[in-house]
Coordinates of C-alpha atoms in Angstrom, one line a residue:
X168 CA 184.9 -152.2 -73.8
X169 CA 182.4 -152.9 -76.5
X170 CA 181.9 -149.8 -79.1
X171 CA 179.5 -150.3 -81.6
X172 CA 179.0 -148.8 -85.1
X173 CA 175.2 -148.8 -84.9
X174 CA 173.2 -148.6 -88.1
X175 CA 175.9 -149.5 -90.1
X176 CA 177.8 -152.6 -88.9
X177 CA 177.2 -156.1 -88.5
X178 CA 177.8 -157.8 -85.2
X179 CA 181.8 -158.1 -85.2
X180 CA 183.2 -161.1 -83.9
X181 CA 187.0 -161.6 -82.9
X182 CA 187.9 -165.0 -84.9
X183 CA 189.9 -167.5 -83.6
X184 CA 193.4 -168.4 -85.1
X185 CA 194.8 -171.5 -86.2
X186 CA 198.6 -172.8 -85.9
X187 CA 199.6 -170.4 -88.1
X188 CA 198.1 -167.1 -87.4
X189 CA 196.3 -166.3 -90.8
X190 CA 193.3 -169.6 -90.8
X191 CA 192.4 -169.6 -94.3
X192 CA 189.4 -172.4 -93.3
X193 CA 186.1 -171.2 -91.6
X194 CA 185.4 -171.1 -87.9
X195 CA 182.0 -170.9 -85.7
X196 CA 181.7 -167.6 -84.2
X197 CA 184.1 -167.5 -80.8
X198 CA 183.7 -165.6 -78.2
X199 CA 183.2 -161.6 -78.6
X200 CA 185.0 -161.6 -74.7
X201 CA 188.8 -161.5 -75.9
X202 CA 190.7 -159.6 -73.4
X203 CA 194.1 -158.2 -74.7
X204 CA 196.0 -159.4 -71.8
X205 CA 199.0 -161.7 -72.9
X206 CA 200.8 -162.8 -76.0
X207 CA 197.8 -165.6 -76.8
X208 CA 195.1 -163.0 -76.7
X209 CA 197.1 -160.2 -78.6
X210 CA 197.3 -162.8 -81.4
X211 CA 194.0 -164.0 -81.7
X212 CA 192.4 -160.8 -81.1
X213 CA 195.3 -159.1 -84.5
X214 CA 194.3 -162.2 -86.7
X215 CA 190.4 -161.3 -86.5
X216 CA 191.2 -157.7 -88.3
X217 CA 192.2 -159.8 -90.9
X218 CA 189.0 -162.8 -91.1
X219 CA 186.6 -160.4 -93.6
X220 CA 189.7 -159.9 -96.4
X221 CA 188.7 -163.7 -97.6
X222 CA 184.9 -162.9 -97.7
X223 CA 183.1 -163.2 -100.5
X224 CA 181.4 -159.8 -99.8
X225 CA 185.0 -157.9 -99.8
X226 CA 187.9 -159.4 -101.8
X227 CA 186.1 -162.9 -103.0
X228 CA 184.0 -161.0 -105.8
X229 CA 181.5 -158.6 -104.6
X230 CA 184.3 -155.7 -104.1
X231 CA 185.4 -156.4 -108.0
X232 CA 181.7 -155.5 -109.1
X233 CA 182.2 -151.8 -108.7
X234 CA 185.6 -151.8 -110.4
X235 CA 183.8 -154.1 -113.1
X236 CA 181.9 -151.1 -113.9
X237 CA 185.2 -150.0 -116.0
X238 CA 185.7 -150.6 -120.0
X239 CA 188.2 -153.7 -119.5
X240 CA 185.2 -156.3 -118.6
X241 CA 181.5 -157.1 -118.8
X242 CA 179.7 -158.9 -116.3
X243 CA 180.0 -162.5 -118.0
X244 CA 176.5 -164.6 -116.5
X245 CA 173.2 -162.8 -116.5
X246 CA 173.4 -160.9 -113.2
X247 CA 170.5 -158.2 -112.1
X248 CA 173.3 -156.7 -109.6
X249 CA 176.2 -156.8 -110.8
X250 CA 174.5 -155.2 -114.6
X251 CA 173.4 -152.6 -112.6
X252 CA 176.6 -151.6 -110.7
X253 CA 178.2 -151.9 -114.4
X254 CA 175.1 -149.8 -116.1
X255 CA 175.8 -146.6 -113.4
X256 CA 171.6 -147.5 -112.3
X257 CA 172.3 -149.1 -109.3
X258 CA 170.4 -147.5 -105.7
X259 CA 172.9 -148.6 -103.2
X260 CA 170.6 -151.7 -102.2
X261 CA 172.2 -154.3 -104.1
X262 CA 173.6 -157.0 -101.9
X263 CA 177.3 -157.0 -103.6
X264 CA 177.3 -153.4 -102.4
X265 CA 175.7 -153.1 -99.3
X266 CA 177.3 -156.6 -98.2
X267 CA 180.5 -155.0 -98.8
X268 CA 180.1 -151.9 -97.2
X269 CA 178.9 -153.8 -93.6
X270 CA 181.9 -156.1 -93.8
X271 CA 184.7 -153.4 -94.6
X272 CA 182.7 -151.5 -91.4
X273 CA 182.9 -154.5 -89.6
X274 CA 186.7 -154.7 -89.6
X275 CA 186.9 -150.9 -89.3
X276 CA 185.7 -151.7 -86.0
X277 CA 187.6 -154.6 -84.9
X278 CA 190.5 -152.3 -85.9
X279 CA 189.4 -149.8 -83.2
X280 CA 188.8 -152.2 -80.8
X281 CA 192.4 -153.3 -81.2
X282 CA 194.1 -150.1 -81.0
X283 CA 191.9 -149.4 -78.0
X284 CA 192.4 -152.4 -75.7
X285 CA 196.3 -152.2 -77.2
X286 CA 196.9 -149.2 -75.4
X287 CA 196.7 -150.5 -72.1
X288 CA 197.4 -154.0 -73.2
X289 CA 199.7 -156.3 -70.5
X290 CA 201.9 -159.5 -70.2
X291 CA 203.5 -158.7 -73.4
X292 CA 206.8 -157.9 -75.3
X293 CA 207.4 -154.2 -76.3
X294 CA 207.6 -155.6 -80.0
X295 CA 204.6 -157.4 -80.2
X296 CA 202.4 -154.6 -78.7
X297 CA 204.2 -152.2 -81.4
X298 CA 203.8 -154.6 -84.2
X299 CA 200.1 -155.2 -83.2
X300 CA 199.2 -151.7 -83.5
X301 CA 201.1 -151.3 -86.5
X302 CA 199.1 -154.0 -87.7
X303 CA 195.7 -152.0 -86.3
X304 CA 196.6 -149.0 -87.4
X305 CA 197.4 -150.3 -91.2
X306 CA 194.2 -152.3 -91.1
X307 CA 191.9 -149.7 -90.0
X308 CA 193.7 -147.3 -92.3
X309 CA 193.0 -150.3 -95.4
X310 CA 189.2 -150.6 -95.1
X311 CA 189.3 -146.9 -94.5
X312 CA 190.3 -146.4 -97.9
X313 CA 188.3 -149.1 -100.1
X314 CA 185.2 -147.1 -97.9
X315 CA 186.6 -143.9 -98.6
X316 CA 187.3 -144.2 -102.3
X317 CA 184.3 -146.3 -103.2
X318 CA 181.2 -143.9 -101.4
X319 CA 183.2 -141.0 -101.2
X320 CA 182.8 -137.6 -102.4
X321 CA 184.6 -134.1 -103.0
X322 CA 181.5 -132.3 -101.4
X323 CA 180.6 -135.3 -99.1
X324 CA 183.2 -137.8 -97.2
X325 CA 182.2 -141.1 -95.3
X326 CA 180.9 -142.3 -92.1
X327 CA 183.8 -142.6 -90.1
X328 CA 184.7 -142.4 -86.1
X329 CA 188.1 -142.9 -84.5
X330 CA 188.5 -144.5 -81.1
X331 CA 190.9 -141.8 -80.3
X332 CA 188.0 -139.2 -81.3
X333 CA 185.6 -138.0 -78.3
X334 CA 182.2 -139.1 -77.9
X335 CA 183.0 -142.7 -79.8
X336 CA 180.7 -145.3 -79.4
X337 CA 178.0 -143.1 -78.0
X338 CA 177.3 -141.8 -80.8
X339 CA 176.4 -142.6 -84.8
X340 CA 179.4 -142.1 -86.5
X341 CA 179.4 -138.6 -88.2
X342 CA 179.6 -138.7 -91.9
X343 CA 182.6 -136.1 -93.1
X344 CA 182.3 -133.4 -95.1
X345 CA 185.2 -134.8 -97.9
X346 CA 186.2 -137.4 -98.8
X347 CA 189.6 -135.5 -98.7
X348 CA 189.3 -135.5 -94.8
X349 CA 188.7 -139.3 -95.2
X350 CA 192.2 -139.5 -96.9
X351 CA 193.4 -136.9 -94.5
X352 CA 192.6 -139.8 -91.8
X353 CA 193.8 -142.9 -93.8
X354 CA 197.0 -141.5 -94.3
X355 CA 197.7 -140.5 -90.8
X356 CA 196.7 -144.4 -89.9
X357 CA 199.1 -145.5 -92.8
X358 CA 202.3 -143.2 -91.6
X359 CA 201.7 -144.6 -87.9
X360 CA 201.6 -148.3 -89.2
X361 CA 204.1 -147.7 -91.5
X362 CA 206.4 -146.2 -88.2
X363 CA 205.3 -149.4 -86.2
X364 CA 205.4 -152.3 -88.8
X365 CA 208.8 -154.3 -89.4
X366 CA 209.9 -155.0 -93.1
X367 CA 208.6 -157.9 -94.9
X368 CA 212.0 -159.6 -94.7
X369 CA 211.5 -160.0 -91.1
X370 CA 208.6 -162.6 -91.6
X371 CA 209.3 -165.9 -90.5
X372 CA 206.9 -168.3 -93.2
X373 CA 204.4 -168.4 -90.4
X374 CA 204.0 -164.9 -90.3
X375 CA 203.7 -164.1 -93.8
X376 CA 200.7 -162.2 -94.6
X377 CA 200.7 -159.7 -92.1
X378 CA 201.0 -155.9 -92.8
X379 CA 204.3 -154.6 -92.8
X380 CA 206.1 -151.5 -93.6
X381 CA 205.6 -151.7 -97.9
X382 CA 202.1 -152.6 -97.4
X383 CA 201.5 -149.9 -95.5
X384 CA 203.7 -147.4 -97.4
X385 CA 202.4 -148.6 -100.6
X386 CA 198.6 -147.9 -99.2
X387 CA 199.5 -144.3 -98.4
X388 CA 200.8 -143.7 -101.8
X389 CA 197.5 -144.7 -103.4
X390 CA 195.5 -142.4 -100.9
X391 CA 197.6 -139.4 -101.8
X392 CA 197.4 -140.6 -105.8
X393 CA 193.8 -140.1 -105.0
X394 CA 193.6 -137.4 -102.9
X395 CA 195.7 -135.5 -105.6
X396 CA 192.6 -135.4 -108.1
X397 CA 191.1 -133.2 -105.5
X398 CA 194.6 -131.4 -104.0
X399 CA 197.7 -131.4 -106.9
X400 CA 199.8 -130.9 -104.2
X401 CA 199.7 -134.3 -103.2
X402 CA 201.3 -135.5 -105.9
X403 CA 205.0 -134.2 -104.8
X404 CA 205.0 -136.6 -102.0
X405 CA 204.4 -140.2 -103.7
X406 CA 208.1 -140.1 -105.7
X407 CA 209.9 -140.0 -102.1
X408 CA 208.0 -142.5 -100.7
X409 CA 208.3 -144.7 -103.9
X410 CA 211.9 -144.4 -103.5
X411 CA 211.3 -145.7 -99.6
X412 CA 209.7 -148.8 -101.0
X413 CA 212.5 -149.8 -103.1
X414 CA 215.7 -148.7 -101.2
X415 CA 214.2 -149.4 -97.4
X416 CA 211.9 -152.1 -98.4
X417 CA 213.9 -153.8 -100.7
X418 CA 210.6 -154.0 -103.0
X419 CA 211.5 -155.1 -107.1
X420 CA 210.1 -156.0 -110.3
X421 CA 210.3 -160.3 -111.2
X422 CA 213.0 -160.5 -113.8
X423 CA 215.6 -162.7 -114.7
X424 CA 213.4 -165.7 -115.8
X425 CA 214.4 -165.7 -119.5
X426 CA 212.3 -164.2 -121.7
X427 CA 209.4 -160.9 -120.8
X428 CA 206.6 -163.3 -121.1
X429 CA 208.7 -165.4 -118.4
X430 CA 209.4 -162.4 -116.2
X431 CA 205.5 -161.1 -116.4
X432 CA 203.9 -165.1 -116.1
X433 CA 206.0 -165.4 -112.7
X434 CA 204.3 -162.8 -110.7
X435 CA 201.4 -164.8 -111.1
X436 CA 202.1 -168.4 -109.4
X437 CA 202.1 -169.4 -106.4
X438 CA 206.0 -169.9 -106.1
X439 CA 206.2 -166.3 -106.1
X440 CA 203.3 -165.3 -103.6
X441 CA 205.8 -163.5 -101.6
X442 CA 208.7 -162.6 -103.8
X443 CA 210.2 -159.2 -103.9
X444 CA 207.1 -158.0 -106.2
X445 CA 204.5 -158.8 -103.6
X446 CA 203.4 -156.2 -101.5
X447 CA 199.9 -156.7 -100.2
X448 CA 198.0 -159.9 -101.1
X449 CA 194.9 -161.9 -100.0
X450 CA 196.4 -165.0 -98.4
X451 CA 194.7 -168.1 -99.8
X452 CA 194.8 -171.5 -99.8
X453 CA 193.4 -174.7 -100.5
X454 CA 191.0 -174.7 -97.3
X455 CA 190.3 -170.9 -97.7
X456 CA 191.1 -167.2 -99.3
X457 CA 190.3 -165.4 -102.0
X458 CA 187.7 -167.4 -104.4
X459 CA 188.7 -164.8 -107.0
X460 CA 190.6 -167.1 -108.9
X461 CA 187.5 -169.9 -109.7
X462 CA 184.9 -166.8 -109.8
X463 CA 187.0 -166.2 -113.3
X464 CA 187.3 -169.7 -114.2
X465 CA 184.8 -170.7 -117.3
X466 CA 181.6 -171.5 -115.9
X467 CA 181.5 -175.2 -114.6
X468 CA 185.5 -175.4 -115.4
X469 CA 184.8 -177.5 -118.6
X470 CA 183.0 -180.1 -116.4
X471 CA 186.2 -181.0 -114.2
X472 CA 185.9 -177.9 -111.7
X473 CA 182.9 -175.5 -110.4
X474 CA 184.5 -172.1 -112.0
X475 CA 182.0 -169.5 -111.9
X476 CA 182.7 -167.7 -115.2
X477 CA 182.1 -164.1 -114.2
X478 CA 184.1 -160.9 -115.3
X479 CA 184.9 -161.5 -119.1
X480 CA 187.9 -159.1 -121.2
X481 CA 186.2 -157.2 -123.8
X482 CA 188.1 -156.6 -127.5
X483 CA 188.9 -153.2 -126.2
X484 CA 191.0 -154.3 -123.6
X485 CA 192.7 -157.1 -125.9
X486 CA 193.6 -154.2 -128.8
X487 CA 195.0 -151.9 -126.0
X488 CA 198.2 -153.9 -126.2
X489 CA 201.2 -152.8 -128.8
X490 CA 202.8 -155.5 -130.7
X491 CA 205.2 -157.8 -129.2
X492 CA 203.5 -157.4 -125.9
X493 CA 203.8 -160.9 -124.2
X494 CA 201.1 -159.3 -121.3
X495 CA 198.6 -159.6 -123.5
X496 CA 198.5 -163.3 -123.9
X497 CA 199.4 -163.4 -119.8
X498 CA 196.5 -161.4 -119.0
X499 CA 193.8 -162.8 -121.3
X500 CA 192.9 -165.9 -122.7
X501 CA 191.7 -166.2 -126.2
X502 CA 190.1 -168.8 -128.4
X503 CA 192.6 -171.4 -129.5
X504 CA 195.3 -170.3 -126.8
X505 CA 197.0 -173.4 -125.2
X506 CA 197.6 -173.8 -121.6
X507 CA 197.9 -176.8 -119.2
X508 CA 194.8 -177.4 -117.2
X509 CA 195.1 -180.5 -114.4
X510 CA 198.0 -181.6 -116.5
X511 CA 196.3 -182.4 -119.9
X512 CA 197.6 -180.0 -122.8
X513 CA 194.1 -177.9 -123.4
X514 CA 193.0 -175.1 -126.0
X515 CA 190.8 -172.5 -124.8
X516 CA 187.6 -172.2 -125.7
X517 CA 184.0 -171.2 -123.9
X518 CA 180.8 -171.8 -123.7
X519 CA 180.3 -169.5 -121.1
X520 CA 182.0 -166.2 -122.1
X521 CA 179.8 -163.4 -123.3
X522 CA 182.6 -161.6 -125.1
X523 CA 184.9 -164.7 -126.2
X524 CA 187.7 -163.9 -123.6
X525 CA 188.7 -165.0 -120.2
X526 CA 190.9 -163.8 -117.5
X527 CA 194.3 -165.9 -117.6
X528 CA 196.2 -164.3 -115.1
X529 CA 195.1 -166.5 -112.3
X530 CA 194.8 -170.2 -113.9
X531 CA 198.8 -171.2 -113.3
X532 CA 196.8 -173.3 -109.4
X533 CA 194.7 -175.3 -112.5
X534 CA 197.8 -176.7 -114.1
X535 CA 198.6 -179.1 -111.4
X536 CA 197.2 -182.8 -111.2
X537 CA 197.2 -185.6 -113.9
X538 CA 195.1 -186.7 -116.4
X539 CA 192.0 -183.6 -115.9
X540 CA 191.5 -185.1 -112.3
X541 CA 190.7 -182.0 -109.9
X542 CA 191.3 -184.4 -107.1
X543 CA 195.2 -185.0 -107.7
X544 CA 195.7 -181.2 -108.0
X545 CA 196.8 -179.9 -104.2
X546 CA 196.7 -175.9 -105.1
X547 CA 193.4 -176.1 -105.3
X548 CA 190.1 -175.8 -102.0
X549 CA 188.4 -180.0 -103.5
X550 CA 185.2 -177.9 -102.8
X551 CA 184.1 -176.1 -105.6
X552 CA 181.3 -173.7 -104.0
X553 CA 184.2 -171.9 -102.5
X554 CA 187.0 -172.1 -105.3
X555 CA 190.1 -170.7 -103.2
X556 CA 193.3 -171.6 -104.7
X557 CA 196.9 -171.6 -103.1
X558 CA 197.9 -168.5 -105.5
X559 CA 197.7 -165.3 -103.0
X560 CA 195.0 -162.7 -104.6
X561 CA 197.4 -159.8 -105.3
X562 CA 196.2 -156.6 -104.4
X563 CA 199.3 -154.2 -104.5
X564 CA 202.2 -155.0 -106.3
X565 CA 205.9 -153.2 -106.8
X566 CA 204.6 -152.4 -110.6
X567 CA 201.7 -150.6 -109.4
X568 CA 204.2 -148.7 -107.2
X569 CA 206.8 -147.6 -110.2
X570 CA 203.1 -146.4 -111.7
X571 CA 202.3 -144.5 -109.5
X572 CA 205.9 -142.4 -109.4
X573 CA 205.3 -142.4 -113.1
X574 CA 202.7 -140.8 -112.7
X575 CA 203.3 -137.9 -110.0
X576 CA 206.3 -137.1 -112.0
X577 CA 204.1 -136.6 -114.8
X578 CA 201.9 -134.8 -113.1
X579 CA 204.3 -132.0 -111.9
X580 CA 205.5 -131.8 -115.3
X581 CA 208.4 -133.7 -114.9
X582 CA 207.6 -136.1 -117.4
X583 CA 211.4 -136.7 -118.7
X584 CA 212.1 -138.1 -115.1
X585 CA 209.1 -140.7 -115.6
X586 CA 211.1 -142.1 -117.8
X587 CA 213.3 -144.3 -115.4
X588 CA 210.0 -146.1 -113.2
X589 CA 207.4 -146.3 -116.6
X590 CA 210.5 -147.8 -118.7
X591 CA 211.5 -150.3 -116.0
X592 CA 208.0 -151.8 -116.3
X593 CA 208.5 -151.8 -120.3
X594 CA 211.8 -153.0 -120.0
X595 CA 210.9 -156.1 -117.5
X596 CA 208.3 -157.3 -120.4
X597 CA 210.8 -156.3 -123.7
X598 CA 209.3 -153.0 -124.5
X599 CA 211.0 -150.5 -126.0
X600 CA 211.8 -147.3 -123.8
X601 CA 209.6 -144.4 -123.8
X602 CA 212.1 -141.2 -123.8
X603 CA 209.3 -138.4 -122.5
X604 CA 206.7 -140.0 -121.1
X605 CA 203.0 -138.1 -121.5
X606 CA 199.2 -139.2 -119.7
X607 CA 198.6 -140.8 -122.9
X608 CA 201.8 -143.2 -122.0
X609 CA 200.7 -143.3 -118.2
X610 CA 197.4 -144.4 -118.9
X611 CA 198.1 -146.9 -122.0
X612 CA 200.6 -148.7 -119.5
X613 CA 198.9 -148.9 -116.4
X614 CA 196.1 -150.6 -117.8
X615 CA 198.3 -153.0 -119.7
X616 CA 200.3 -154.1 -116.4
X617 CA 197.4 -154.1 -114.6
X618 CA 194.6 -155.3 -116.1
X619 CA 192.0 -157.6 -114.6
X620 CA 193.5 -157.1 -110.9
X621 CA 192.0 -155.4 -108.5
X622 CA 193.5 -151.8 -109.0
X623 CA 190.3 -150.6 -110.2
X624 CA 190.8 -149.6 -113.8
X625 CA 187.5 -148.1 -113.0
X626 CA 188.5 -145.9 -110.2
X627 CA 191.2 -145.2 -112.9
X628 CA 189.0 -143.4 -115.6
X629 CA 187.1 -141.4 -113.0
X630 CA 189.9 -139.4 -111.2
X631 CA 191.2 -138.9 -114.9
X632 CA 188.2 -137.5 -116.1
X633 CA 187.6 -140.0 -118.8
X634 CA 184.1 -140.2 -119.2
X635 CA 183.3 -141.4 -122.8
X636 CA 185.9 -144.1 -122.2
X637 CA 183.8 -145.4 -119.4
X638 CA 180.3 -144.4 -121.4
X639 CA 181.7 -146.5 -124.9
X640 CA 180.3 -149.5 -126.2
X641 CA 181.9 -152.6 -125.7
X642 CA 182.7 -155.5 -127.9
X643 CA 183.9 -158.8 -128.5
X644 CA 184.1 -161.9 -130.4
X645 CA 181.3 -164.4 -130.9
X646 CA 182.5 -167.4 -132.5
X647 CA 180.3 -169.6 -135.3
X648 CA 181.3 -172.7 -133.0
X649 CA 181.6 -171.9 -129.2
X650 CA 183.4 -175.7 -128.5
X651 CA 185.8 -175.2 -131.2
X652 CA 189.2 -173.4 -130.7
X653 CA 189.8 -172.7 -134.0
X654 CA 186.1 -171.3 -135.0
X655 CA 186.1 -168.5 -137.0
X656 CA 184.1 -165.2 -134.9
X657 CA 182.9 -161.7 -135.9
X658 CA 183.8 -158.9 -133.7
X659 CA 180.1 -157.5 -132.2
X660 CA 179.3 -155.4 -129.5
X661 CA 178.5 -157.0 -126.6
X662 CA 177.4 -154.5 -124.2
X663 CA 175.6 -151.1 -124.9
X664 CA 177.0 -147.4 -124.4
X665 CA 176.2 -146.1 -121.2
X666 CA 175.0 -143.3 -119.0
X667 CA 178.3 -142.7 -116.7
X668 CA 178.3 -138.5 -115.9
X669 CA 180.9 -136.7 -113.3
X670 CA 178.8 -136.5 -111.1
X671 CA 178.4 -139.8 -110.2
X672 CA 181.9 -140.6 -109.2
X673 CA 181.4 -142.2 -105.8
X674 CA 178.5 -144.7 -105.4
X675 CA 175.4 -144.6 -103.7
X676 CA 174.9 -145.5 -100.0
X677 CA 172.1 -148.1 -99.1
X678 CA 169.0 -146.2 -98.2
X679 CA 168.4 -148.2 -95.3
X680 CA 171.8 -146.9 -93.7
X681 CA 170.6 -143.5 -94.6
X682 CA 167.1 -143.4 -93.5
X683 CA 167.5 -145.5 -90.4
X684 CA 170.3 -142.8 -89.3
X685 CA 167.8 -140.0 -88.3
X686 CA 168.7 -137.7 -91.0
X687 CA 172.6 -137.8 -90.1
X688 CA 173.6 -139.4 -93.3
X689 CA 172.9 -138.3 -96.7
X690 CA 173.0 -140.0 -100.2
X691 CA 176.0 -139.5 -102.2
X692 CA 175.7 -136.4 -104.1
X693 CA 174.8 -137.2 -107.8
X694 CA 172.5 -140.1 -107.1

């Protein structure tokens, strides 16, 4: 039965699925006619929920631009769009945006779809039918929340319509009045996959990369970490389901690999895309994925591969770090650092950053090959207009977890017991223990783990309240000679103070959605 999301949605297309059931290469457009009748069907009709998570609209870049909007990263090339989603003067028309929103509707759908036609579903295994809706319910729940949080306001929610919910498909889907009733949905969606999904350690290789109980676990502890900036109350139910990650899960921090900056580097190379860290990821290859990783990448690669050289680290981010901190150097390249890149011995430098810094977290797939020949290095997709590496995009990760319990503890005033999950992170890098853990602490650590992923450090400063951080200047360090690694540089700003109030704390809706909705839909309050 075909249910359509009218104004807001692209045409959605179930994908076909290669011999194992995530394709990371592109397809032509199958047939929209998949019936969920047998084991064949169910498969193919699961793996298209998960087709848009390697677009460029969703997590490829154009996702990133919003959390870009932060104080950890300037925009990099000249780029009307993406300056304006940074600058807080965007209109909800820009194509990263709007892109984005139709896409993440687009699997929304699917998602229904699938839980619909799974409820009647026939010729197959009790486990598979559970395991698919798991996978439904997780998936529907996952877009739910990038919407949610992204558009999402206190006094006005998103769009959303359930297949369970009368009237569906016959109707525009209403918009909500909170975005708390949005996360009031998502975690519902996220409990019920959580119920249904198997644990990760289940996975045969072939089926890794599918949701599974931590993913979906993990998911509902950012919607309530959310949710609490609205309801407090919230924040007494993250520690116990922490605790589920770790004990049921079997969830852990990399360590043992000889030194912090060892322990830190690993969770970061594609050895370790599904270690015990891991707990939702883009799957990516060398045929398809996330293009994260070359959107990062200086701009032309240093003339052996097509990086794109967006989304630079300003000073700001670089002085956050204490002393000692081997993160730092992890997370960020700087000029003069040395790294391997297709097996030649290389110091950084750029002709491309704006601010003198690039992101190193993601450039362990470059070190492979011989002699700077991108065509003897197999991690990486040989065609550069769609840069996809064989390192898995992390999205989630057990770190951001610990975090989070950090953080609720703090919250209810427990800080002495945030001790134990803050100081494990410290402890995994070398850092001295922190005996009473404040905000200050909370905040100063999650945006050193985290930095330059896709956690939204942006997102971050909002539901703190933390608005002259996000409204500061920006710097960084503009060397005399941009080829040499070992130039001398003055520290300037390099992009302006900004206009960031309250009241802008969700982003603006395209005004073709609202205006073509016959006044159902309203723009997001403060814009």
């Amino acid at each position: 039965m075909k249910r359509i999301y009218s104004i807001i949605l692209l045409i959605v297309v179930f994908t076909s699925c290669s011999k194992n059931w995530v394709d990371t290469k592109p397809n032509g457009n199958p047939s929209t006619a998949n019936l969920w009748d047998g084991t064949t069907n169910v498969e193919k009709g699961i793996a298209g929920l998960y087709v848009s998570m390697a677009y460029e609209n969703t997590w490829g870049r154009n996702l990133f631009w919003m959390q870009n909007a932060g104080d950890d990263l300037i925009v990099g090339r000249p780029k009307a769009d993406g300056e304006n989603i940074k600058n807080f003067v965007c209109t909800g028309h820009e194509g990263y945006m709007s892109g984005a929103w139709n896409d993440l509707y687009g699997t929304l759908t699917k998602a229904n779809e699938a839980i619909a036609g799974l409820q009647n579903a026939t010729n197959i295994s009790a486990d598979l039918k559970n395991r698919s809706l798991g996978e439904a319910y997780f998936m529907r729940g996952f877009v739910h929340f990038w919407i949610a949080y992204l558009w999402g306001h206190k006094d006005q929610g998103v769009p959303y319509d359930g297949v369970e919910n009368a009237g569906y498909g016959k109707r525009i889907p209403p918009q909500l009045k909170s975005v708390t009733e949005n996360y009031a949905i998502i975690a519902s969606d996220m409990q019920k996959a959580a119920d249904l999904l198997p644990l990760f350690s289940t996975y045969s290789s072939a089926d890794q990369g599918r949701a599974h109980k931590a993913a979906a676990l993990g998911y509902l502890v950012k919607t309530y970490a959310y949710w609490a900036q609205y309801d407090a109350s919230k924040w007494a139910l993250i520690p116990d389901l922490c605790d589920r990650l770790k004990n049921e899960c079997g969830r852990a921090l990399i360590a043992n690999q000889g030194s912090g900056a060892s322990n830190y580097r690993a969770v970061f190379k594609v050895a370790n895309n599904w270690s015990s860290e891991y707990i939702w990821s883009v799957t990516s290859g060398t045929l398809g994925g996330s293009e994260f990783m070359g959107v990062v990448l200086e701009n032309t690669g240093w003339g052996l591969y097509n990086g794109w050289g967006y989304f630079q680290p300003t000073e700001e981010l670089y002085d956050e770090y204490e002393a000692g901190d081997p993160r730092r150097e992890a997370t960020i390249l700087n000029f003069g650092d040395q790294f391997t890149y297709f097996g030649l011995p290389w110091k950084y430098y750029s002709t491309n950053s704006l601010s003198g810094f690039q992101i190193n977290k993601y450039m362990e797939p470059y070190s492979y090959g011989t002699n700077g020949d991108a065509g003897t290095n197999s991690k990486i997709n040989q065609n550069g207009d769609y840069p996809t590496t064989s390192l898995n995009l992390p999205l989630m990760r057990y770190a951001e977890i610990l975090l989070f319990r950090a953080e609720a503890l703090i919250q209810q005033g427990k800080n002495a017991d945030a001790a134990a999950p803050l100081n494990e992170v410290r402890a995994r890098v070398g850092l001295a223990p922190i005996a009473v853990p404040t905000m200050a602490d909370l905040k100063h650590e999650r945006r050193c783990e985290l930095a330059c992923e896709w956690t939204d450090r942006c997102m971050d400063l909002k539901r703190w309240g933390d608005v002259a951080v996000i409204n500061a200047p920006l710097h960084g360090r503009i060397h005399s000679v941009k080829t040499d690694p070992a130039s001398s540089y003055t520290i300037q700003q390099v992009w302006p103070a900004r206009n960031y109030s309250a009241a802008k704390i969700a982003w603006p809706m395209n005004p073709d959605v609202i205006s073509s909705s016959n006044g159902v839909y309203k723009q997001t309050p403060g814009w």
